[in-house]
Every structure is written in structure tokens, then in C-alpha cells.
XYZ file of C-alpha atoms in Angstrom:
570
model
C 0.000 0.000 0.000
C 1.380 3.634 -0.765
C 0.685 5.772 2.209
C 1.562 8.575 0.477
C -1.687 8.239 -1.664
C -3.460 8.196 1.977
C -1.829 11.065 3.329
C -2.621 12.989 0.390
C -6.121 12.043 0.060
C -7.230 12.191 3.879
C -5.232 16.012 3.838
C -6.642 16.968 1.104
C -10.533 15.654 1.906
C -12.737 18.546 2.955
C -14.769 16.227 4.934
C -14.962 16.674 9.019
C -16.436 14.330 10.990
C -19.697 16.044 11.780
C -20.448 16.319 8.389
C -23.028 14.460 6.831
C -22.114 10.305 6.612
C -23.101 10.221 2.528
C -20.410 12.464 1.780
C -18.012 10.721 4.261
C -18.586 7.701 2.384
C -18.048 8.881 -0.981
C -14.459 10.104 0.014
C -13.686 6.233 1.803
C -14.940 5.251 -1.558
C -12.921 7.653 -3.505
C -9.625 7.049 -1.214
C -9.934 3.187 -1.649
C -10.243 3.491 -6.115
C -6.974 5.104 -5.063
C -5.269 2.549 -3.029
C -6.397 -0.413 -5.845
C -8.932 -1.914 -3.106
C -12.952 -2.841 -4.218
C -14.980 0.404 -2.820
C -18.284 -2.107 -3.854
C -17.217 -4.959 -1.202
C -17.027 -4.388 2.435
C -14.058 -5.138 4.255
C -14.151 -8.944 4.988
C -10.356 -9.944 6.217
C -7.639 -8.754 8.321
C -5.700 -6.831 5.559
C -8.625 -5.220 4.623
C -9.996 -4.073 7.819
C -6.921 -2.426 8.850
C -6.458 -0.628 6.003
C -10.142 0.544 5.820
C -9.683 1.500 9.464
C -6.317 3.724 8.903
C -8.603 5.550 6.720
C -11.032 6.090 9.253
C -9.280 7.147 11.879
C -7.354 9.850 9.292
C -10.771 11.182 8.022
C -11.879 11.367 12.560
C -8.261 13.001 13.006
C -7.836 14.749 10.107
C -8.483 18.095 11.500
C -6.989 17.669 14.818
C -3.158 18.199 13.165
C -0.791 19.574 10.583
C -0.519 17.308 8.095
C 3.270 16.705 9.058
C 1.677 15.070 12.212
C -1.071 13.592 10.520
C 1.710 11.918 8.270
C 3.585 10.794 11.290
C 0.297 9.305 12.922
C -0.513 7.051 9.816
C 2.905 5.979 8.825
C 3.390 4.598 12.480
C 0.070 2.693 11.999
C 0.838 1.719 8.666
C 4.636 0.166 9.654
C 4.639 -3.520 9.109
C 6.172 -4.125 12.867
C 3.121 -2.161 14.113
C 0.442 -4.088 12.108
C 1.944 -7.208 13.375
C 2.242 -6.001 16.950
C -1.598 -4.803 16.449
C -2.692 -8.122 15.345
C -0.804 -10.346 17.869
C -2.401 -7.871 20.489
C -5.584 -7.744 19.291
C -5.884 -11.659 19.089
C -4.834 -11.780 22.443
C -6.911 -9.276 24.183
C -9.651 -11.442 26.229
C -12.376 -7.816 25.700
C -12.792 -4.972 22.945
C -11.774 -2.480 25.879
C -8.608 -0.803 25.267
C -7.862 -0.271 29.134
C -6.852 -3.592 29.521
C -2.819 -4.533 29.988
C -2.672 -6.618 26.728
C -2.458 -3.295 24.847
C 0.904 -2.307 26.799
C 2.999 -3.551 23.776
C 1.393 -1.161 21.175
C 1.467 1.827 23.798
C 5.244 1.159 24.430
C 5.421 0.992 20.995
C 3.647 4.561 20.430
C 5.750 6.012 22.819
C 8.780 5.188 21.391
C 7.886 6.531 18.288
C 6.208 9.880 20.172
C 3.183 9.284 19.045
C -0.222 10.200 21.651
C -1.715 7.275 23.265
C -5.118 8.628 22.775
C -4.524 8.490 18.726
C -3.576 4.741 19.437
C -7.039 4.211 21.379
C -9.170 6.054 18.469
C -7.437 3.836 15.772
C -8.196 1.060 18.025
C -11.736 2.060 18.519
C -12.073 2.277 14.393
C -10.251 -0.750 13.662
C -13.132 -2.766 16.390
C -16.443 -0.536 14.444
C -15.330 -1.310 11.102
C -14.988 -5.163 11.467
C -17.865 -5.523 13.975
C -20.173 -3.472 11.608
C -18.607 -5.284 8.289
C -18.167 -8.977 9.171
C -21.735 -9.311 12.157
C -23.044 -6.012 12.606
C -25.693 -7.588 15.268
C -23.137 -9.832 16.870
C -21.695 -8.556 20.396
C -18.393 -10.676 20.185
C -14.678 -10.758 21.888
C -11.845 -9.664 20.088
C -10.403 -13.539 19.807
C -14.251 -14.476 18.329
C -13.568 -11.376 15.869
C -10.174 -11.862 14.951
C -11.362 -16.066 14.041
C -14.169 -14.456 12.164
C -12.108 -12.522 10.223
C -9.698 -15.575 9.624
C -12.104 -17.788 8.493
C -13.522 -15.056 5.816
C -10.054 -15.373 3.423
C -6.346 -16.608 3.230
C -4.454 -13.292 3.702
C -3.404 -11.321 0.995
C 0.461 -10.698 2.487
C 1.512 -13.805 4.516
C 4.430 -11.619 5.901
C 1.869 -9.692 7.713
C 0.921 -12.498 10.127
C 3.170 -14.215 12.412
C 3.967 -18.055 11.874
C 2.264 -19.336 14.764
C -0.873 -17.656 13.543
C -2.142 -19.582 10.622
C -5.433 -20.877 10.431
C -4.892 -24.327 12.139
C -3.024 -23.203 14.983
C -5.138 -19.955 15.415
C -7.728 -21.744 17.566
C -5.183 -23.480 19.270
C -3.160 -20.540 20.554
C -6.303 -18.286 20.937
C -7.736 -21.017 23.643
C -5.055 -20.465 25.746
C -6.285 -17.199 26.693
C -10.583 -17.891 27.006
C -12.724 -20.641 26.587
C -14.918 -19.845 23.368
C -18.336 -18.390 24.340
C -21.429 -17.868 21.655
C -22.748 -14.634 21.913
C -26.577 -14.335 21.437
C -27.849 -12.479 18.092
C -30.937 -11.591 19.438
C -32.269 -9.093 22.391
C -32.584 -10.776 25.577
C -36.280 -9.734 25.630
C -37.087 -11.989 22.115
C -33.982 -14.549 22.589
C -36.267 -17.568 22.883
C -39.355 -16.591 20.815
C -36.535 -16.108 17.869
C -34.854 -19.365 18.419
C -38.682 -21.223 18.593
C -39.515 -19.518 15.398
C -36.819 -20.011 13.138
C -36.153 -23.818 14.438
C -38.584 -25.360 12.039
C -38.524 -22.798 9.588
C -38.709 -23.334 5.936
C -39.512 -21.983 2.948
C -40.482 -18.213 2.258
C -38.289 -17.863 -0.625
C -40.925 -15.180 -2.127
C -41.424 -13.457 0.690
C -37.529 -12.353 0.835
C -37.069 -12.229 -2.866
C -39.547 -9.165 -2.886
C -37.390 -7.985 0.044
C -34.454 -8.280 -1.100
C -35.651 -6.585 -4.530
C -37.160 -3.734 -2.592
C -33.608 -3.423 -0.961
C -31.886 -3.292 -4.257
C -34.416 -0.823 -5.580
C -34.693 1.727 -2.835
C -32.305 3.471 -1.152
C -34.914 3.285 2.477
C -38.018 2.075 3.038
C -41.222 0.627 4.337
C -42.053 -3.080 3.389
C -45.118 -4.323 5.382
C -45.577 -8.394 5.146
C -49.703 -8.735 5.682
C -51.704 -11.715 6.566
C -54.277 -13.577 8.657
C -53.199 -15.041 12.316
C -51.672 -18.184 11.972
C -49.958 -17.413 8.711
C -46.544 -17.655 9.694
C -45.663 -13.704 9.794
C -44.165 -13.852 13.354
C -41.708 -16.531 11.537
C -40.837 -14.400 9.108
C -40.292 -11.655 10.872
C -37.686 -13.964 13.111
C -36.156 -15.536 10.669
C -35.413 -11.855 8.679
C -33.785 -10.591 12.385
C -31.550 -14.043 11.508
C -31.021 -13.295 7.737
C -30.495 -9.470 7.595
C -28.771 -9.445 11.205
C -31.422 -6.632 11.878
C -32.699 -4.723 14.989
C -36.281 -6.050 16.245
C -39.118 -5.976 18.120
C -41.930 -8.043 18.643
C -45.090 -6.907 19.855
C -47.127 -9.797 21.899
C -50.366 -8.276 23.501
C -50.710 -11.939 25.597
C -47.666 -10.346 27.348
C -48.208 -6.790 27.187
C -45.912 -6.152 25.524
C -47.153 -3.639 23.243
C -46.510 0.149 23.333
C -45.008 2.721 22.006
C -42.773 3.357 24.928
C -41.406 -0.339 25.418
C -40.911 -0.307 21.422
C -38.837 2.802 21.449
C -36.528 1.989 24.952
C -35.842 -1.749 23.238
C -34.585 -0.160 19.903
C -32.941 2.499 21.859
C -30.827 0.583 23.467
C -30.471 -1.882 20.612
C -28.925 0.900 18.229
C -26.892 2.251 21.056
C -25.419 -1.373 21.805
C -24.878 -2.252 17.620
C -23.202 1.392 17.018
C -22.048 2.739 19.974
C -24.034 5.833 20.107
C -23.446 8.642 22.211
C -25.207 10.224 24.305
C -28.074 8.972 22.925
C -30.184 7.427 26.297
C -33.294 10.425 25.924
C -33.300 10.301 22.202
C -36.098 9.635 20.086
C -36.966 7.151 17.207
C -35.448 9.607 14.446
C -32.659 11.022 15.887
C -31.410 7.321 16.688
C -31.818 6.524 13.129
C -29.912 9.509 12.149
C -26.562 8.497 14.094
C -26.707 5.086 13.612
C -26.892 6.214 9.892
C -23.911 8.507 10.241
C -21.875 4.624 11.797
C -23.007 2.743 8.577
C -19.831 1.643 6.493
C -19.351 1.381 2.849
C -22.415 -0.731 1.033
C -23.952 -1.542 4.795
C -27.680 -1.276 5.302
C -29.771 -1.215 8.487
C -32.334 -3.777 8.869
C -35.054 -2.997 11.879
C -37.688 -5.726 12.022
C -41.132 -5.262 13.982
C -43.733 -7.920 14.037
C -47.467 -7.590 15.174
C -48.332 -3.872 14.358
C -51.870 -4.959 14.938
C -51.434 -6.162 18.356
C -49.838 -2.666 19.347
C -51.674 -1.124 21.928
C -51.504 3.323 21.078
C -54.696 5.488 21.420
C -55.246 8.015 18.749
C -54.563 8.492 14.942
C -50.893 8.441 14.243
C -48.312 6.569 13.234
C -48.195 2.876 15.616
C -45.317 2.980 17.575
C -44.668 6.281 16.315
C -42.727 5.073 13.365
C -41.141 8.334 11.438
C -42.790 9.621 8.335
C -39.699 9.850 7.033
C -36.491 8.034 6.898
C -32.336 8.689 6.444
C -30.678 6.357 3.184
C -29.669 3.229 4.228
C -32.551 2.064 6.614
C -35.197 0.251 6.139
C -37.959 -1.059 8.150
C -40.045 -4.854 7.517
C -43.190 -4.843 9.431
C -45.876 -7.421 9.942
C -49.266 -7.290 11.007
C -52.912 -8.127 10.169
C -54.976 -7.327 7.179
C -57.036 -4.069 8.412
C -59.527 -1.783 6.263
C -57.730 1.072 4.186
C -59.190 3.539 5.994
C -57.635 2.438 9.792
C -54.167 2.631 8.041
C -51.521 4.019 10.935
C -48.389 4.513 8.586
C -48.456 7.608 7.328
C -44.858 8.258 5.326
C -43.669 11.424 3.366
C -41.977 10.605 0.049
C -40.760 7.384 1.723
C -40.995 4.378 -0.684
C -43.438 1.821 1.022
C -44.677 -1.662 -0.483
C -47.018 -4.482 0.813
C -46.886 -7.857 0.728
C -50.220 -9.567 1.574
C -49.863 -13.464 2.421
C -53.861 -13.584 0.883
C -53.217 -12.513 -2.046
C -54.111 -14.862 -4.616
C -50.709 -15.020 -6.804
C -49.434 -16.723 -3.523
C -51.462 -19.003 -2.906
C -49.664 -21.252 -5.042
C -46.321 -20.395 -3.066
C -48.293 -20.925 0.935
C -49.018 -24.021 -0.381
C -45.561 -25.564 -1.096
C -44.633 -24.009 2.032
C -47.641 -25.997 4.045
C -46.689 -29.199 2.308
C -42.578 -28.816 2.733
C -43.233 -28.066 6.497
C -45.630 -31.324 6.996
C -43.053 -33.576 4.940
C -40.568 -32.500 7.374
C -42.318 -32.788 10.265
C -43.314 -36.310 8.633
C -39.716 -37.268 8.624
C -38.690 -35.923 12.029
C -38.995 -39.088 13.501
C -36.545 -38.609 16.414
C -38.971 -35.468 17.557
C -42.141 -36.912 16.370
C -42.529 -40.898 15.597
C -46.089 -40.991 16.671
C -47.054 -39.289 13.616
C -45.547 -41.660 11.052
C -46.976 -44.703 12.992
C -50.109 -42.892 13.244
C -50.116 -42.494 8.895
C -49.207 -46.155 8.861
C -51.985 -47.499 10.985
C -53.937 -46.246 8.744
C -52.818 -47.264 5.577
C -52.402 -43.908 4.264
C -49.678 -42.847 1.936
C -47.591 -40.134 3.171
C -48.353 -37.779 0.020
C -52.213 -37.878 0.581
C -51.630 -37.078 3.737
C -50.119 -34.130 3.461
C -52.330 -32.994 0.133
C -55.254 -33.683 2.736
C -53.967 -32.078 6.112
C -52.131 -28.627 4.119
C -56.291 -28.429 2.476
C -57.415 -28.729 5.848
C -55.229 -26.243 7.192
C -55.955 -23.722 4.435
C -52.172 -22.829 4.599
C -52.055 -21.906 8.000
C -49.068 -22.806 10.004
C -50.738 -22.144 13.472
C -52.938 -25.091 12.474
C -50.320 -27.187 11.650
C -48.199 -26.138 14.552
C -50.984 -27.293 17.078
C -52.484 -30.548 14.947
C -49.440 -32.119 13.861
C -47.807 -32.676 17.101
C -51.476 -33.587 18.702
C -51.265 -36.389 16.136
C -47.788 -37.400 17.456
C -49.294 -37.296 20.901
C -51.379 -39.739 20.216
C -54.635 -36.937 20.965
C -56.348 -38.635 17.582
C -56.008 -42.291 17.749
C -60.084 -42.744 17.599
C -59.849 -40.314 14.644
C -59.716 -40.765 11.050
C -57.629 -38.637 8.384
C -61.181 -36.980 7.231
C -62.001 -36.502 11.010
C -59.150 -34.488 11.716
C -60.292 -30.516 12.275
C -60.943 -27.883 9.369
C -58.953 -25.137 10.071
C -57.295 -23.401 12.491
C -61.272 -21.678 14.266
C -62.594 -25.748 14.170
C -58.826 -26.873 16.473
C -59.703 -24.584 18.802
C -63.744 -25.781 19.182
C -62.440 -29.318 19.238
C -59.997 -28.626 21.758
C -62.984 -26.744 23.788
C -65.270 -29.838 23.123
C -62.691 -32.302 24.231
C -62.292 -30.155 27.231
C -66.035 -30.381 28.399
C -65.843 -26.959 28.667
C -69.766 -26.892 27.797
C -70.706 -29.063 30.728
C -72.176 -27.641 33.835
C -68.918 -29.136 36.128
C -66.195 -27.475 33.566
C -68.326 -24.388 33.182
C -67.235 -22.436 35.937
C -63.897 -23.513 34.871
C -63.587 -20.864 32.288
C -63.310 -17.512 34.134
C -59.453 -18.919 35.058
C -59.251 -18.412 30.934
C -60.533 -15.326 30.946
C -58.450 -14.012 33.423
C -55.657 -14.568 30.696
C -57.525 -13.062 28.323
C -58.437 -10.205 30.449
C -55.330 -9.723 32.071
C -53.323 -9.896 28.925
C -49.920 -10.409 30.147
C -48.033 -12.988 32.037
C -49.511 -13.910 35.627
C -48.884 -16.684 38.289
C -51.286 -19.624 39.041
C -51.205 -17.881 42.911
C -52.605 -14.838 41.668
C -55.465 -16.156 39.134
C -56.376 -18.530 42.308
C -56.737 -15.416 44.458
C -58.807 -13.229 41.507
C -60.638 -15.991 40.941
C -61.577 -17.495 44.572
C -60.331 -20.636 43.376
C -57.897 -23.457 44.562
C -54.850 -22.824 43.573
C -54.125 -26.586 42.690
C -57.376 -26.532 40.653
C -56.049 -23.336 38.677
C -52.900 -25.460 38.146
C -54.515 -28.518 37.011
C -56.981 -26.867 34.520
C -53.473 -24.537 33.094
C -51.524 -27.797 32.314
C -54.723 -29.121 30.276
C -54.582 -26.162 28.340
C -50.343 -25.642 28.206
C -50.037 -26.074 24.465
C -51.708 -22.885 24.166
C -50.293 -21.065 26.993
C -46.684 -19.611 27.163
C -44.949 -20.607 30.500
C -41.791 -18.683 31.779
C -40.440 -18.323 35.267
C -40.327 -14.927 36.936
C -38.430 -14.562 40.509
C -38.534 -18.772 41.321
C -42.254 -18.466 40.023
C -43.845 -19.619 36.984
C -46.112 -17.163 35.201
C -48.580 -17.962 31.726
C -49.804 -16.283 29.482
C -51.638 -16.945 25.794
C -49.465 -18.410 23.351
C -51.018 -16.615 20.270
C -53.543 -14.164 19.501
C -55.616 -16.107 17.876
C -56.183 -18.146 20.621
C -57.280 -15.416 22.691
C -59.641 -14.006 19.906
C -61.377 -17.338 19.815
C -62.023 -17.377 23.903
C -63.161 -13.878 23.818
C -65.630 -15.108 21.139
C -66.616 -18.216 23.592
C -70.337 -17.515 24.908
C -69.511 -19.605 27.774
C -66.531 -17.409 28.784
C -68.501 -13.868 28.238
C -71.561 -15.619 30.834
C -68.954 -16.545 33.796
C -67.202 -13.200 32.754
C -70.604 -11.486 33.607
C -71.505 -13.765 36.535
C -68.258 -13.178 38.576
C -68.447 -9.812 38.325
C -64.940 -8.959 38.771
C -63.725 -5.349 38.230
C -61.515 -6.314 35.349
C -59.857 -2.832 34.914
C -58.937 -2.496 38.651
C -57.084 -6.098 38.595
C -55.292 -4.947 35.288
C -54.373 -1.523 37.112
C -52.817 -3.499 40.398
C -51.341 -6.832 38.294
C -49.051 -4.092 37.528
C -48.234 -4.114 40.967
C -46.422 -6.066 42.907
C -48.986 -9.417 43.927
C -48.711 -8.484 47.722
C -50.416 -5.109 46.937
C -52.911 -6.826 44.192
C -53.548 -9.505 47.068
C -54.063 -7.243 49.605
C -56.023 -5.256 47.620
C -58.567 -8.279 46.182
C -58.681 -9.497 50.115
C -59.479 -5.894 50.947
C -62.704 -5.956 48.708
C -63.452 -9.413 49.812
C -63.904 -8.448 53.704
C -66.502 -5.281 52.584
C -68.088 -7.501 50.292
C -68.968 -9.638 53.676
């Protein structure tokens, strides 16, 4: 590499770091054509990284020197001994923090050479953005995981660079001397396991992110807005694009309450802030993050932010859900699911912002949802470690496994909800007095077998429902002890009627208890529909917007509260 080409080009830029990031870019772009290295291709390896770094740090520095210091900053970085120093360090270092005493060798190193320790730090801190953003933007990873990553992308261009005890073999080898190898979750916290569910079965799609990925190539930002009734798969999609496009995410579940405006914008918040280290940036709003994390994009990178369930959002009022901007900076680009809803109740209102829809219903898919069905049965089919009830069950009955799935994907009128509930009922053995023609229609005629099945129509079972419509009502996760003490019940009778009814509830355990709450919406559409759960609603007469107001509570104070009315009731 000539650094004199660098030196030239960074002095003479007119670019300062608070000026806009398009124009930034364009002189990376123009200082790589310069330098002989593709401006089109993100930096993937070591050589590559560091070079793209020294350039920068010289465009962040630029205006802090003379350009006989600026000259002296970047031929010290740019000196083979120092790249080599760099890299043994940096492979080495057990965290990204520059504090730590691994990085002595490259400050002795700066000081003998008079350069500022600080300058070492920023080119430090640029070398760690532009391979994190480049190689897994949503990846929070060590240096060691980094430096494998980087590795394992290409050979290096100039051998001579790299030490001989650091090729590929023994990399791993050496590196485990320092830290045992840890994977770093993808995914928020918050949506970790809902993610992982989601995309563990997943398959097909393909036109779904072919339209995406055509909308990407076409627009420089945007809106793209996958629509389609419940059970159609679009919470899948939604996790399996946070996989594919490494985006930013949120997922709104109402059965949680998880739903507003205000837990939308602190998760993305502190998503951005996490992915780009943004500054100062704790109090800022939806826009203003998506302006600096546009000013940290690199060369050819594009932001990704994900958010599934609009329609389950819960936001008085007539603007934009979640308060989504009307308008957008280059580079980002938002896919959102929800429900069909009537033109008129649209809540995305966008100024010269290219949008585009892609409704699941549509009739030129149809074709499409129903390889999809059929692929996901066959698989399922031929899971036999995870499901061999359902194979015997096809071969008690004589049926080949082609008609089976031609009958079940009809039945399910391509919805995956359906399938996710019948399927492993099947397996269960739940059916084995049923025929193939017997089996439900639909995903609406699962649920009224299930509620059949249940007795739930039978004077006994009756009363049982107003523990379901406590979920319903509640609409967020709550523990058996506290829908025993709304409810007057026993709380082992609350337990026992939950674990008939677990495949539809999510369970998760909050401080050493375990809390539930409704799997999908559907599910809770269909009991709010239930005639028997709107009479025993009515006959229990429980103030349903006072327990919502204390379940926010801690359950001593909603306890103490319900006991409270209990002894003036008497």
C-alpha cells in the first residue's frame, strides 16, 4: 500500500467528521479506487480491515493536526512491525476495551515513536467498528471471536503480515489459551427464545424475501409491510429476517403486554446504542437514533429494523403505531408485519418514503403458501426422532404419506398455526379414535375441538372458564397464585386446569415463580368469542380494569387489595 496516496487524500478531503455520513462515504470510496482496493465490497479480512480503518481514523483526526503530524500518525500505523504487533495484540486481548494490559505492547510501541496514546485508542476504537459493523453487525463478540471471524472469511493477501504461529490451524489453538470460546446471542434478551422457537422449524419463504431483497436493491430506504391472517406464519418471518439481515427487532405480543409505544422505542434504543455505539443517545427519540446510527453505517452496509405484530400494538389516537417516522435517512429500512385491516384504519403515514405491501392472501401466492404448508408437513413427517407418533399414526392407517399431506395442508388452508398445534397432537397420540377426514378444518374448528374435548360446555367445567378469561383479560403474564386469588379458586385446581390447556399457553419463570400467558392471539380471539366465557365473565363480576391496574403491581399489593374488597363484600 502507498501511504503517500493516503496522506494525500485524507489532507486533502474537505470532509470533518460532523459532516453528513453520505459524503463521508463517498471520500472512503474515492480514497480506496486510489489505493487499488474494491470500494463495492465491504471489508471482509484482516488486511482489509486495517487498512479501511487507517482511513477512518485519518478522516476522525484529520483536522486535529498539521498534516506533518497527521503523516507521522498514519505511517506509524501503517509500519509492518506495528500491524503485526496490532494483530498479535488484538488476538490476544480477552475484551474490545482498550484499558486492559494486553495493549501495553502497542502503547510502548507509540511512545517510542512519540506518538499520543489517545490516537492509538481512536485507531483502536475504528479498527473494532469497522470489522464488527462489516463482518456481524448484530453480533456482540470478543476480540479472539472477531479476529477467528475474520480468519475464516479469506487466506491473507500478504503472509508476511501475520506471524507463523498464527495460521489458520493453529489460530484456535493458541487463541484457547487465553478464554474458553463463548457464543454470543444475536438476538435481544427480551425476544432470545421466541426467535430461536420460530426459526427452528422454519422453511420456505423464498418469495417473501425475494420481494425484500428486490425492494432493498431498488430503494435506497423504506417501508415493506408483510400482511396476513393469524396463523400465517408472519411472526416466523419476521424472526427468521432478524436471523437473515442481522437486523434490529421488536416483537409486539399483547398476551404479554408487551405492546406500546414506549417499550418499542426503549428496546430499539438501546439496541442501536449497543450495535453502534451511540453517544449520548439514552433520551433520544426514534429519528434522531436513526440519524446516528446512519452517520456509523460503512461502505455498502444497510440497516435492517424488524417489527412484528403492528396490529397487536396497543396506542390510542390516529398516528403513526409505535410512532414510526414519516420519514427516513438512506440506508434504513424497516419490515413490518401485522394483520390485514380496512384502508381507511391505516396508521403509517410516510412522506416521500418508498413503502410496499406484501399480503400473504393474495391470490398469486397461494400457489407459493401451499408448497410451504406441504414442505413443512413432509418434514415434520420425517422428524422421527422429535415426532414418531405421527408416522406410525399415517401407517396405521394405511395412508400414503403424500395424501396425507395434500389432505392435512387443504385442511389447514395454509395456516401454520394449524399445523403447529395438529401435527404434534397427532404425534401425541390426541387422535387415535380419529380418522384422516375426522381431523379438524382449520385453524377456528382446532380450537372448538380442543374446547369440546375439554367439556368446557358441561355444567362441572363451566365455571372452569373464568381462570381463561383471566388470561384473556389480564393480557400479560400472571402466576397460578394470583389467578387462584382473583378468581376465589384453589390454587391446585387453577394449576390442574393450566396444564390441560399448556399447548396454548406460554410458560416462563419470573423470581422462582412460573407465570402464563396466551401463546397466540388467535387463541385469545377465539375465547373472547366463547359464549360460555362472556356468561362466567358477567356472573363473577370482577372489576376487570382495577385487577389490570394493580397486576401491575407487585402481587402483595394486588392480594391485599382483592382481600381488601373481599372483607366489605362480607
Amino acid at each position: 500500500m502507498d501511504i503517500t496516496l493516503v496522506i494525500k487524500a485524507i489532507a486533502a478531503a474537505t470532509v470533518s467528521p460532523i459532516i453528513n455520513a453520505v459524503q463521508r462515504h463517498k471520500t472512503v470510496i474515492e480514497i480506496k479506487k486510489k489505493l487499488g482496493i474494491n470500494s463495492a465490497q465491504p471489508p471482509e479480512k484482516f488486511d482489509d480491515v486495517y487498512v479501511h480503518a487507517l482511513i477512518e481514523y485519518g478522516l476522525e483526526v484529520k483536522n486535529d493536526f498539521d498534516n506533518t503530524q497527521l503523516e507521522l500518525n498514519l505511517k506509524f500505523f501503517d509500519n509492518q512491525k506495528i500491524r503485526k504487533v496490532f494483530y498479535k495484540t488484538f488476538s490476544s486481548a480477552k475484551t474490545l476495551d482498550f484499558n486492559y494490559q494486553e495493549w501495553n505492547p502497542l502503547r510502548d510501541e507509540a511512545q517510542k515513536d512519540r506518538i499520543d496514546v489517545l490516537q492509538v485508542q481512536k485507531f483502536h476504537q475504528a479498527f473494532v467498528d469497522v470489522a464488527k459493523r462489516s463482518i456481524n453487525p448484530g453480533q456482540h463478540i470478543t476480540n479472539i471471536q472477531l479476529l477467528e471471524r475474520l480468519n475464516q472469511s479469506t487466506e491473507p493477501v500478504e503472509q508476511s503480515l501475520y506471524p507463523d504461529e498464527f495460521n489458520n490451524r493453529q489460530l484456535q489453538e493458541h487463541l484457547n489459551q487465553f478464554t474458553e470460546p463463548t457464543e454470543q446471542s444475536l438476538y435481544p434478551d427480551d425476544f432470545k427464545a421466541l426467535i430461536e422457537e420460530k426459526t427452528k422449524a422454519f422453511c420456505g419463504r423464498v418469495f417473501v424475501f425475494k420481494e425484500f431483497d428486490d425492494f432493498l436493491k431498488k430503494h435506497t430506504k423504506g417501508y415493506f409491510t408483510v400482511i396476513g391472517d393469524a396463523g400465517m406464519g408472519k411472526s416466523a418471518i419476521a424472526a427468521q429476517s432478524v436471523s437473515k439481515y442481522k437486523a434490529i427487532c421488536y416483537f409486539n405480543i399483547q398476551a404479554e403486554g408487551r405492546n406500546t409505544p414506549e417499550q418499542f422505542l426503549q428496546s430499539i434504543r438501546q439496541q442501536l446504542i449497543n450495535r453502534y455505539h451511540l453517544q449520548n443517545a439514552d433520551n433520544d427519540n426514534l429519528p434522531t437514533l436513526l440519524t446516528k446510527a446512519n452517520e456509523k453505517l460503512t461502505v455498502g452496509e444497510l440497516l435492517v429494523i424488524v417489527v412484528d405484530a403492528l396490529d397487536e400494538v396497543e396506542q390510542p389516537g390516529s398516528g403513526n403505531l409505535l410512532d414510526l417516522p414519516k420519514n427516513l435517512p438512506e440506508k434504513i429500512y424497516f419490515l413490518l408485519t401485522r394483520r390485514r385491516y380496512a384502508q381507511n384504519e391505516k396508521r403509517l403515514l410516510t412522506e416521500e418514503v418508498p413503502e410496499q405491501q406484501l399480503d400473504l392472501t393474495a391470490n398469486k401466492y397461494e400457489i407459493w403458501n401451499r408448497k410451504d404448508v406441504t414442505e413443512y408437513i413432509s418434514t415434520f413427517i420425517n422428524d422421527e426422532r422429535e415426532h414418531p407418533g405421527l408416522k406410525a399414526w399415517i401407517q396405521k392407517r394405511n395412508i400414503q404419506p403424500p395424501y396425507f399431506i395434500e389432505q392435512v395442508a387443504q385442511k389447514s388452508e395454509n395456516n401454520f398455526m394449524y399445523l403447529y398445534y395438529v401435527l404434534p397432537s397427532i404425534a401425541r397420540g390426541d387422535y387415535q379414535d380419529l380418522s384422516l377426514e375426522e381431523l379438524p378444518e382449520k385453524l377456528q374448528g382446532y380450537y372448538e375441538q380442543h374446547w369440546t374435548q375439554m367439556g368446557m360446555e358441561t355444567p362441572d367445567k363451566r365455571t372452569n372458564a373464568i381462570i381463561l378469561c383471566v388470561l384473556v383479560e389480564v393480557g400479560k403474564p400472571i402466576s397460578c397464585e394470583s389467578i387462584a386469588r382473583i378468581t376465589g379458586r384453589d390454587e391446585y385446581d387453577v394449576l390442574e386446569l393450566l396444564n390441560k390447556w399448556l399447548e396454548f399457553l406460554r410458560k416462563q419463570k419470573q423470581n422462582q415463580e412460573e407465570y402464563y400467558s396466551i401463546y397466540h392471539q388467535s387463541f385469545a380471539d377465539f375465547l373472547r368469542n366463547q359464549p360460555t366465557l362472556k356468561r362466567e365473565k358477567k356472573n363473577n363480576n370482577i372489576d376487570w380494569q382495577e385487577v389490570q391496574r394493580l397486576i401491575s403491581d407487585s402481587n402483595d399489593r394486588l392480594w391485599a387489595s382483592l382481600k381488601s374488597g373481599e372483607d366489605k363484600d362480607e
